[in-house]
Coordinates of C-alpha atoms (C1' of nucleotides) in Angstrom, one line a residue:
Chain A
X1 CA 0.0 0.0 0.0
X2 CA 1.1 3.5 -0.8
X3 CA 1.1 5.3 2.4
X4 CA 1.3 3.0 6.2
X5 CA -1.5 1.0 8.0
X6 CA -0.8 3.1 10.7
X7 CA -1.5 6.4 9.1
X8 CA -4.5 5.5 7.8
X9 CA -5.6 3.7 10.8
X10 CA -5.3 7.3 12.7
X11 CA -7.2 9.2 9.5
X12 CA -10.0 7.0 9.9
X13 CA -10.1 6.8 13.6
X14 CA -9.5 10.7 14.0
X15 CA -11.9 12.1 11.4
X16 CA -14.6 10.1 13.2
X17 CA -14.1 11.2 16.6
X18 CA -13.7 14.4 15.7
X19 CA -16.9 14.9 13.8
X20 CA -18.4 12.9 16.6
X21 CA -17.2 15.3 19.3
X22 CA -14.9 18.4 18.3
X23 CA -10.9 18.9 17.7
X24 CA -10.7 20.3 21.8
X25 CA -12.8 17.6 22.8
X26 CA -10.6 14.4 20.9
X27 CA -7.5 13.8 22.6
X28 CA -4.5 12.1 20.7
X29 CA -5.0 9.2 23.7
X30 CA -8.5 8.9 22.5
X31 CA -7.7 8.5 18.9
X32 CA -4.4 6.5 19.1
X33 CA -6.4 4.1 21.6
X34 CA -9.3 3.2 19.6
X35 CA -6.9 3.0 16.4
X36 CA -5.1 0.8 18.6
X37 CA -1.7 2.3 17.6
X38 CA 1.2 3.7 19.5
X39 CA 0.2 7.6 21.1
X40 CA 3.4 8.6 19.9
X41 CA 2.5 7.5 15.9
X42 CA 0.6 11.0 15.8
X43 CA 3.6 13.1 16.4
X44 CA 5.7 11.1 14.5
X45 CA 3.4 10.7 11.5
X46 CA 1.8 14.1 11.3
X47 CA 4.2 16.1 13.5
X48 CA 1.2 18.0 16.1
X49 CA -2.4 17.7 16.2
X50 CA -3.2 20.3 14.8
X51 CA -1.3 19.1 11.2
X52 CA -3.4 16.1 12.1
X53 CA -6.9 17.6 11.9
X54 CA -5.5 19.7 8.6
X55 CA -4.8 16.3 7.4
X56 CA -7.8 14.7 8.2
X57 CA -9.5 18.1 6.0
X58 CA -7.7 17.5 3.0
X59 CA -8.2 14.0 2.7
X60 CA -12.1 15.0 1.9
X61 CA -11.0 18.2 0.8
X62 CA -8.7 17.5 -2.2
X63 CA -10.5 14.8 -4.2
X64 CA -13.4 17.2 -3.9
X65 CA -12.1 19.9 -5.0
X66 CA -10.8 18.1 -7.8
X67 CA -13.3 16.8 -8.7
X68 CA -15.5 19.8 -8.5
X69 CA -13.2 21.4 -11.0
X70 CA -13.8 18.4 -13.4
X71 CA -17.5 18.6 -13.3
X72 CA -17.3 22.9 -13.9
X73 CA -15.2 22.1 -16.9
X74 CA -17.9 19.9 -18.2
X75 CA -20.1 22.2 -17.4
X76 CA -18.7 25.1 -19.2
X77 CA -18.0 23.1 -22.2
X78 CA -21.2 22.3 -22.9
X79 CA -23.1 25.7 -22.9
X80 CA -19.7 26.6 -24.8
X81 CA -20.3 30.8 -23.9
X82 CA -23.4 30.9 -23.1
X83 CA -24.6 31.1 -19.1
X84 CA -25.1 27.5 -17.2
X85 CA -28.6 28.4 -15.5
X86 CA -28.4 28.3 -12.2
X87 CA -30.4 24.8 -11.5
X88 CA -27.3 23.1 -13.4
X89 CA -24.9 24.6 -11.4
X90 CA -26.2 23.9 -7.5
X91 CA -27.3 20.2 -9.2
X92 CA -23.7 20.1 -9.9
X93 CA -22.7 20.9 -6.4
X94 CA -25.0 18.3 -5.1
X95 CA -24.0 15.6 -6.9
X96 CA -20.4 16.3 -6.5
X97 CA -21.2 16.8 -2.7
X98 CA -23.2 13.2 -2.7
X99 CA -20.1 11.5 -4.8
X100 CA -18.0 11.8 -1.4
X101 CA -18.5 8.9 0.5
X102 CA -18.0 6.8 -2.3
X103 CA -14.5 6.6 -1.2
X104 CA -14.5 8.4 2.3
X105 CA -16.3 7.4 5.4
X106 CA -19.7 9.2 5.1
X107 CA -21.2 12.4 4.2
X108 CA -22.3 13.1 7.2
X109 CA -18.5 12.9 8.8
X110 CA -17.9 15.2 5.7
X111 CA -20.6 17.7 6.7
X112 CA -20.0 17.4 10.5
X113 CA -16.2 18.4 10.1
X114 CA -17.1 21.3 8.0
X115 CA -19.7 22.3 10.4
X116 CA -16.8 22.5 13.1
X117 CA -14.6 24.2 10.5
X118 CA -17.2 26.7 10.5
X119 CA -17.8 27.4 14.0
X120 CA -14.4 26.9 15.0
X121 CA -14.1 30.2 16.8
X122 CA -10.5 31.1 16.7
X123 CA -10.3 30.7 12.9
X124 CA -7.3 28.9 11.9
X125 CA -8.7 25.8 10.8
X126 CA -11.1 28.3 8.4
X127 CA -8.7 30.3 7.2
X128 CA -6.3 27.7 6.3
X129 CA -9.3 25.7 4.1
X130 CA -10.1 28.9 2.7
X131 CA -6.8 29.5 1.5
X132 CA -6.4 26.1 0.6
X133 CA -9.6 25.3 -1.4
X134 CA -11.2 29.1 -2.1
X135 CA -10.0 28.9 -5.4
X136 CA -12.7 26.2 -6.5
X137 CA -15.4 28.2 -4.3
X138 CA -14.6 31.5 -6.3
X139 CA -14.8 29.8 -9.8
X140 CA -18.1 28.7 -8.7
X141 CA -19.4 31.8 -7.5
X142 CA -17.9 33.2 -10.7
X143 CA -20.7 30.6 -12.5
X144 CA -23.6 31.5 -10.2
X145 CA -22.7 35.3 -11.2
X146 CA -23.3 35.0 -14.9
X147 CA -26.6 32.9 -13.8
X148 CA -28.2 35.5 -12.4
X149 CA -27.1 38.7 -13.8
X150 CA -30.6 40.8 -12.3
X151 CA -28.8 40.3 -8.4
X152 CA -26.7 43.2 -7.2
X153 CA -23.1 41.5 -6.2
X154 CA -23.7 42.0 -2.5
X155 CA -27.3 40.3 -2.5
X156 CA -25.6 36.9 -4.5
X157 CA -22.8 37.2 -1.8
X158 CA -25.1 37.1 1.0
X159 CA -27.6 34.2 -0.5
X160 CA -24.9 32.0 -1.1
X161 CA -23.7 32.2 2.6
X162 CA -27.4 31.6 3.4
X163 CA -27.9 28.9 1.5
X164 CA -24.1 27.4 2.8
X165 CA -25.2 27.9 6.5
X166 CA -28.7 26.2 5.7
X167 CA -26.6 23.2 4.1
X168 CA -24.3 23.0 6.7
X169 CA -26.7 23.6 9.6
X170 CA -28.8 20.5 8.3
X171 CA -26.8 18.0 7.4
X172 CA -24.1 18.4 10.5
X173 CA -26.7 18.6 12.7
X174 CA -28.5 15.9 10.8
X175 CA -28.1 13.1 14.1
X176 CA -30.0 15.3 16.1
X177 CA -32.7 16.6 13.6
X178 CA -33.8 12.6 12.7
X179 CA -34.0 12.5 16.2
X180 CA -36.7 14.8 16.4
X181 CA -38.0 14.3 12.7
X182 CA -38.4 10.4 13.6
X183 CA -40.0 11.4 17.2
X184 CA -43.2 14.0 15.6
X185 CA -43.1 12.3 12.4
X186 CA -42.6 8.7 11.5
X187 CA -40.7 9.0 8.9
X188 CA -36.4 7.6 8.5
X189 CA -34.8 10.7 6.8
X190 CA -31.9 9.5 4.4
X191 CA -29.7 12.2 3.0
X192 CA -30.8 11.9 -0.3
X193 CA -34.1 12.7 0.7
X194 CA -33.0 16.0 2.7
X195 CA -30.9 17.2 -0.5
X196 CA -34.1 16.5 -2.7
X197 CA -36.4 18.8 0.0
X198 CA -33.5 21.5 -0.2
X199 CA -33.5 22.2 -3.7
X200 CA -36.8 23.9 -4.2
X201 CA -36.1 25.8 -1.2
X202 CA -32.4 26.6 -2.7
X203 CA -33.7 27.8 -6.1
X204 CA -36.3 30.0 -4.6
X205 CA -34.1 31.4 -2.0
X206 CA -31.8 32.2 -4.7
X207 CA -34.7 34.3 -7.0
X208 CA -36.4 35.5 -4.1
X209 CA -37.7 39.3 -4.6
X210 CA -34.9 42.0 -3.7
X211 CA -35.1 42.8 -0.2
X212 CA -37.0 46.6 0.3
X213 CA -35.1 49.8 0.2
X214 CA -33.8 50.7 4.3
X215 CA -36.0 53.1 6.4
X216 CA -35.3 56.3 6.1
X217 CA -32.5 55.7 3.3
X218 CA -32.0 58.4 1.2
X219 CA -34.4 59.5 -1.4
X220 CA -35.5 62.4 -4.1
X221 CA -38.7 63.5 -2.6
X222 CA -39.2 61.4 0.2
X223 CA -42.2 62.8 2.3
X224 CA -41.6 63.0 6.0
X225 CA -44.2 61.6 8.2
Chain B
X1 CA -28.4 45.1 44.0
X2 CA -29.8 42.1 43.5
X3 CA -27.0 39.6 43.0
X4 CA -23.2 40.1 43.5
X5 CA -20.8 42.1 41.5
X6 CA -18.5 39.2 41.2
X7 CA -21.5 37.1 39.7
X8 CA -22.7 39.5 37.0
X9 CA -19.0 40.4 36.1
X10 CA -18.5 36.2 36.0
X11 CA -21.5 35.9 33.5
X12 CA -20.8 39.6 31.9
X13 CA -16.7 37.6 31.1
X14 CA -17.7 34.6 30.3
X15 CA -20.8 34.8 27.5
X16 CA -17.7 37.1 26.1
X17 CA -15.3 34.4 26.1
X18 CA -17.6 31.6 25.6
X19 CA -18.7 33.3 22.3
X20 CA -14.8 34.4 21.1
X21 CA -13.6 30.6 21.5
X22 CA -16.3 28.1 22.7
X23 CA -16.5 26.3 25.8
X24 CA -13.7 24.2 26.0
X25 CA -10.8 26.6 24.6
X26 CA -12.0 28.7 27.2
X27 CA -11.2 28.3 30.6
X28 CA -12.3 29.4 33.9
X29 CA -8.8 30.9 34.6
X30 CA -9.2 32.3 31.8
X31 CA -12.6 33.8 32.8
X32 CA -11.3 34.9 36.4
X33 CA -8.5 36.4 35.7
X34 CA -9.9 38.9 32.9
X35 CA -12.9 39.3 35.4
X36 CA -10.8 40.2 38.1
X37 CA -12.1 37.9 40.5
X38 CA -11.0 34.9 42.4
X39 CA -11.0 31.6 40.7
X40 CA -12.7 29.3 43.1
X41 CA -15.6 32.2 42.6
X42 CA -17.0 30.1 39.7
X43 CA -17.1 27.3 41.7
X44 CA -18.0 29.2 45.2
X45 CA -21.2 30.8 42.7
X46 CA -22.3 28.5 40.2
X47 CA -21.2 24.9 41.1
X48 CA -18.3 23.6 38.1
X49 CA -18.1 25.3 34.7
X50 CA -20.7 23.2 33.2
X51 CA -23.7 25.0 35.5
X52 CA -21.9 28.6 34.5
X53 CA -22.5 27.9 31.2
X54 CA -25.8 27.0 31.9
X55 CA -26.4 30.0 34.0
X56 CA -24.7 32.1 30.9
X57 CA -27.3 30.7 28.6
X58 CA -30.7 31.4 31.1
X59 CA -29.5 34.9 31.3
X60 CA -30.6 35.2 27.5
X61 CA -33.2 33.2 26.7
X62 CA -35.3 33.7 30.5
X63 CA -36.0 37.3 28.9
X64 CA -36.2 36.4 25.7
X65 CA -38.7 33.5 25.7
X66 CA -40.9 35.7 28.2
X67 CA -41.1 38.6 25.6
X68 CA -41.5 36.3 22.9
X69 CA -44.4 34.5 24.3
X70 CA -45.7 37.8 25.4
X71 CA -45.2 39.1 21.9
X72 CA -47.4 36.0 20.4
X73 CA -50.4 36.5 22.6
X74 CA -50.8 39.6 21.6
X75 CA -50.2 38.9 18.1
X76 CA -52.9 35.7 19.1
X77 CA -55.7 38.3 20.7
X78 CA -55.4 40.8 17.3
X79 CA -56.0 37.9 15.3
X80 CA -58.8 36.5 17.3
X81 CA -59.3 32.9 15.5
X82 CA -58.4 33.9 12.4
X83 CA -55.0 32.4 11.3
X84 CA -51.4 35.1 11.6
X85 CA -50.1 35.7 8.5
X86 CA -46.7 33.5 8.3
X87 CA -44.6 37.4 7.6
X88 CA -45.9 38.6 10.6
X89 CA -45.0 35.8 12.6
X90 CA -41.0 35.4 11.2
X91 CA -41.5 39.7 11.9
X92 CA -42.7 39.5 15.1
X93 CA -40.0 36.9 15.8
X94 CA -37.3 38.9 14.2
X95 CA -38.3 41.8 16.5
X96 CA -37.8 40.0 19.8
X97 CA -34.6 38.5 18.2
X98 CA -33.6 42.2 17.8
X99 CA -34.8 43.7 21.1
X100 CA -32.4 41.1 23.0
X101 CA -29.2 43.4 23.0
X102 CA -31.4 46.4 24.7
X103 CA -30.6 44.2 27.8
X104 CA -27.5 42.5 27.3
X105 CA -24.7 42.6 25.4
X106 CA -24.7 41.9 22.0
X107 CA -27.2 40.2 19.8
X108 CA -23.9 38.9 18.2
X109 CA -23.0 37.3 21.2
X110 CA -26.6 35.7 21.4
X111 CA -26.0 34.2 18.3
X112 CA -22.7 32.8 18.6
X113 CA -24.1 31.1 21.7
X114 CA -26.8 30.1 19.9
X115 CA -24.3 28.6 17.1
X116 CA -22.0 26.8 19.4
X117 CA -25.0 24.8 21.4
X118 CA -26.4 23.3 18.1
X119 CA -22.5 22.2 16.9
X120 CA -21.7 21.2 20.1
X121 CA -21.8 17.6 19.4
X122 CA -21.8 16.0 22.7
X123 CA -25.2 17.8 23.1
X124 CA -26.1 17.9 27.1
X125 CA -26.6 21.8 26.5
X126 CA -28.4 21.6 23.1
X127 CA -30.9 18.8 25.6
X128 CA -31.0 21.4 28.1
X129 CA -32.0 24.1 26.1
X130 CA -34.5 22.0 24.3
X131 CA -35.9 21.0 27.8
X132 CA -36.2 24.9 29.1
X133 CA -36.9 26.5 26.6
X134 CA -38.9 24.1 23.8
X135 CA -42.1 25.1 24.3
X136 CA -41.9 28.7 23.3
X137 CA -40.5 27.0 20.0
X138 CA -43.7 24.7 20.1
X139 CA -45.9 27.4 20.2
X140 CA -44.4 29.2 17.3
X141 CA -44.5 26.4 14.9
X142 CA -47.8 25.3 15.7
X143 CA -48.5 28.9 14.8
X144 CA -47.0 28.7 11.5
X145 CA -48.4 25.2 10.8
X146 CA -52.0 27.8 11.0
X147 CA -50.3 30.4 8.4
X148 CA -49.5 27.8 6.2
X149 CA -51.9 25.0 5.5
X150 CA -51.0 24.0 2.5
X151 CA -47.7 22.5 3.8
X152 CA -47.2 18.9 4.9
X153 CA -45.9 19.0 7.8
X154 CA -43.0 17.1 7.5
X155 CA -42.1 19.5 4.9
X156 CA -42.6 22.6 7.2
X157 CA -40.3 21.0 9.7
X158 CA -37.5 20.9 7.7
X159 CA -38.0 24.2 6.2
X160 CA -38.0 25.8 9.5
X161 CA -34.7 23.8 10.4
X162 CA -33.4 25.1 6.9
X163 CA -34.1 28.8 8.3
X164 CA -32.9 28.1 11.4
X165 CA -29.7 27.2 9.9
X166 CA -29.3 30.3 7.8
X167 CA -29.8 32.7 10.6
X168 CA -27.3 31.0 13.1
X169 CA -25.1 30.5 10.4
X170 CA -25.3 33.8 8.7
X171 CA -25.3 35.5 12.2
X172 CA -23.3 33.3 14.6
X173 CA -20.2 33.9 12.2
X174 CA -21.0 37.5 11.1
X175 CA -17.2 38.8 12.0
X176 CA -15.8 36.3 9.3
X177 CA -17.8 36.7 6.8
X178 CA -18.1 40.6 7.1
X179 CA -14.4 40.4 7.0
X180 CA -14.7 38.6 4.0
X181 CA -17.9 40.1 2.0
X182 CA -15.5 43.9 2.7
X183 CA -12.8 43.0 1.2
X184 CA -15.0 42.3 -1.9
X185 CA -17.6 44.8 -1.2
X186 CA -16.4 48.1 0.2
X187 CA -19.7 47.6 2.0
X188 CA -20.0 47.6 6.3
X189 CA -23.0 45.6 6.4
X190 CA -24.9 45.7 9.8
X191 CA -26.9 42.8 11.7
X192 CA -30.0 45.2 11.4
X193 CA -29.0 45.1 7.4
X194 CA -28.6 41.5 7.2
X195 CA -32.1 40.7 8.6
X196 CA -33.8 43.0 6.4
X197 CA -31.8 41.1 3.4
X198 CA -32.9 37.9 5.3
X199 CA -36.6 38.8 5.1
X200 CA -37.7 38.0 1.7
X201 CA -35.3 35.2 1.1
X202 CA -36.7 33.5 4.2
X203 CA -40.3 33.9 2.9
X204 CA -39.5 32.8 -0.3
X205 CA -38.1 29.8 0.9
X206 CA -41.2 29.0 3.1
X207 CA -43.4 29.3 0.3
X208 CA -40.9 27.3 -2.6
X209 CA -42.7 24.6 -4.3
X210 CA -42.9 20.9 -2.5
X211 CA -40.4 19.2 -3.8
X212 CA -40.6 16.9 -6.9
X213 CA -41.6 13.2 -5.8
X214 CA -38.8 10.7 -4.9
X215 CA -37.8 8.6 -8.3
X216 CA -39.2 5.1 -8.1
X217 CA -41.9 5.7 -5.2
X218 CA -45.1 3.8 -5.4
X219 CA -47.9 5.2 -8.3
X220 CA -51.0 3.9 -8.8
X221 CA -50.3 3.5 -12.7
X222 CA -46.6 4.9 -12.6
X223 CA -45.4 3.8 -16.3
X224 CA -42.0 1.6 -16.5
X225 CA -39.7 2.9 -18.3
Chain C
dT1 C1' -26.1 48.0 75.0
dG2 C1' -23.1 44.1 74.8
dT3 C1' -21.7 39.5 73.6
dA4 C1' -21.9 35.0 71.4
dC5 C1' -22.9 32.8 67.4
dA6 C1' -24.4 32.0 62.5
dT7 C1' -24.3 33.1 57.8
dC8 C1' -22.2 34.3 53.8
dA9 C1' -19.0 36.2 50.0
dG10 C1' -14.7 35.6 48.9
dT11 C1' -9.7 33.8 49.1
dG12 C1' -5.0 31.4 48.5
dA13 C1' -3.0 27.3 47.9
dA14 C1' -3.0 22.9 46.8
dC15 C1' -5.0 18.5 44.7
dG16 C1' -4.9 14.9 41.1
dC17 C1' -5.5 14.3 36.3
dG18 C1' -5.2 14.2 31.5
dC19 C1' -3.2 16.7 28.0
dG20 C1' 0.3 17.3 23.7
dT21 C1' 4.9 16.6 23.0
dT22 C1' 9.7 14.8 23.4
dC23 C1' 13.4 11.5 23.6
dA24 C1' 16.3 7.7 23.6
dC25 C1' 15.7 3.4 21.8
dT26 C1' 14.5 -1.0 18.9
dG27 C1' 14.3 -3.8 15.0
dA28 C1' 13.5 -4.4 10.2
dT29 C1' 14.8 -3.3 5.5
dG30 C1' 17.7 -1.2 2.0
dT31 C1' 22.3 0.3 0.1
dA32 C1' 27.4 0.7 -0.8
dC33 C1' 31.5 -1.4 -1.4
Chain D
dT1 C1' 28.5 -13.1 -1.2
dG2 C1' 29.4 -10.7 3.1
dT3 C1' 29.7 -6.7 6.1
dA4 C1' 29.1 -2.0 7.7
dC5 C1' 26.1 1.6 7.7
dA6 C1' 21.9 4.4 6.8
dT7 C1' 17.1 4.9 6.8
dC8 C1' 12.7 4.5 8.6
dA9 C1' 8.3 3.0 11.1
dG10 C1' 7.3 2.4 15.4
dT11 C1' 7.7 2.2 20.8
dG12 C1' 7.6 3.0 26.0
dA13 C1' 8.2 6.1 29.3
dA14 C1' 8.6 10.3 30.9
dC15 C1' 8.2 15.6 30.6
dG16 C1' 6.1 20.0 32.1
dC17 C1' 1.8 22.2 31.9
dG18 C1' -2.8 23.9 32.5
dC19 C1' -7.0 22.2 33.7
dG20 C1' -11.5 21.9 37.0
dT21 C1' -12.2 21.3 41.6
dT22 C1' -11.6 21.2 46.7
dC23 C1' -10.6 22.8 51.3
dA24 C1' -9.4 25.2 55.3
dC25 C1' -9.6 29.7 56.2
dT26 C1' -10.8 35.1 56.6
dG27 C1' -13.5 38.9 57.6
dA28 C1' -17.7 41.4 57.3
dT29 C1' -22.6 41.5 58.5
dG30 C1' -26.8 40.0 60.7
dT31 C1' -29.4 37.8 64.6
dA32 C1' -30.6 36.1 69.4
dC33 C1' -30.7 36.7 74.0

DNA sequence: TGTACATCAGTGAACGCGCGTTCACTGATGTAC
DNA sequence: TGTACATCAGTGAACGCGCGTTCACTGATGTAC
């Protein structure tokens, strides 16, 4: 095999703990024990915890992105100059996003850790991901521009991080919403089934009217009441 | 007054803290020593760390979920038996959102708390704040499930989960992406801005289209193909 | 009015514990001559 | 083909540190008689 048992052992072992309980809350005893490897391996492996938990990122992270890319340059090539409507390009997210766990653990580890990314107070896990990975994020924002040429730059900005949060939100927090989903309601929620009751709710976020003008912003002839 | 200094500036330190770098980066020494009070205080006051957050979190939502139940009886007595309009229930809820900072902090603050009890994935605090403070969050969905009977209610569910997520998202990690959205945009945006922008894509999503049936369920005469 | 006692907020120092990291070492495999 | 050396994955034990919590204690204020 290319790379050690014993570095894969602590990948597989660590990106589950993690997403089942934070970075702070994971000690390297509590990984290397379950992984049943030595607690030194870490260190000597991945040099700190922290280059640990980056690892454990861009094991998901890089084939995605990579993959990402591939399916844009399909995209683009197809409708040649003309604008990939913006239905194309979040299906194309989707199913790029549901392709992970073909060869990871699960989505939901996926969505857990980028959840934690998110919150992660301090920041350097976020900003080093963002560095890391924004490229594929802008060319994809880039897309969703030409898309929808009637929304003012700011607006798209701001429904894009919207819609990311909603993502996020869900499917990190997806353990704990079955729970009550399966309690009031009968029904097993899959995955699959949450992405097909986002996308309505994406798509119309996304054309949803401009937001009004602010109180008392500045107008012409404004009468004053 | 009422309580102790040292008690208010323990809880006035700490939701600070908490919010900057989450529960577990932050530590009570931490807390004590920028409070200026002894650190067996925590202890002496609250119990261990776990009740201080605890106590953190009742300082916001004991006021909150009073005013907001407050607000929806009155909004229940102007209606009489006829069913609230689903924007003036997200409005009225957005205005008792808004009014928290009159009487502590930062609704910033409020939010980031807010954030860090759904990700934290142990959950004891996400189960005691369901416990508290659920039925206020009963109430309010029951009253939408009146606005908007045309939804099944599975599907409303979710799409108040989605919402959910944007707006602890979006607001729990405003600094970062108001870092991020002025370096693009010389724009400063304000919270006050962001709900306004929130408003109509919220609404929109409420009211998107059910979503399209699941490929291969059960139709009477569902063709083969 | 005076004294003994109780209550209570707060303190300083120590407790044991689990943490991430380090270090000297082992043993297997590969390479040079 | 045989020997000396280098490289490398992995190990066991210890390191110092910061953590939440505990405990005996202080000093001020209130209460009973």
């Amino acid at each position: 095999m290319a790379q050690s048992d014993t570095v894969s052992r602590i990948l597989d072992t660590a990106e589950v703990l993690f997403a089942e309980r934070g970075f702070a809350e994971t000690s390297l005893r509590n990984i290397t024990s379950k992984a049943r490897v030595n607690l030194a391996a870490v260190n000597y492996h991945f040099g700190s915890k922290k280059a640990l938990i980056q690892a454990v990122f861009s094991r998901y992270l890089d084939p995605f992105t990579q993959r990402f890319h591939g399916a844009l340059d399909e995209l683009e090539a197809r409708y040649a100059d003309s604008p990939i409507p913006l239905e194309e390009l979040l299906e194309t997210m989707a199913t790029t996003v549901l392709a992970v766990p073909a060869e990871r653990n699960s989505l939901k580890v996926f969505m857990r850790l980028l959840g934690l990314a998110y919150s992660q107070a301090q920041g350097h896990l976020r900003r080093h991901i963002q560095e890391q990975y924004g490229d594929v994020f802008t060319r994809f924002t880039g897309l969703v521009r030409k898309a929808t040429p009637d929304l003012p730059d700011a607006e798209r900005f701001w429904r894009l991080h919207f819609m990311l949060g909603t993502v996020i939100f869900t499917l990190s927090g997806l353990d704990a919403l079955r729970d009550i989903a399966s309690k009031d309601y009968q029904e097993q929620v899959t995955v699959r089934d949450l992405v097909r009751r986002l996308r309505p709710v994406v798509v119309a976020a996304m054309n949803a009217p401009l937001p009004q003008e602010v109180e008392g912003a500045q107008h012409a002839n404004a009468p004053v009441s």
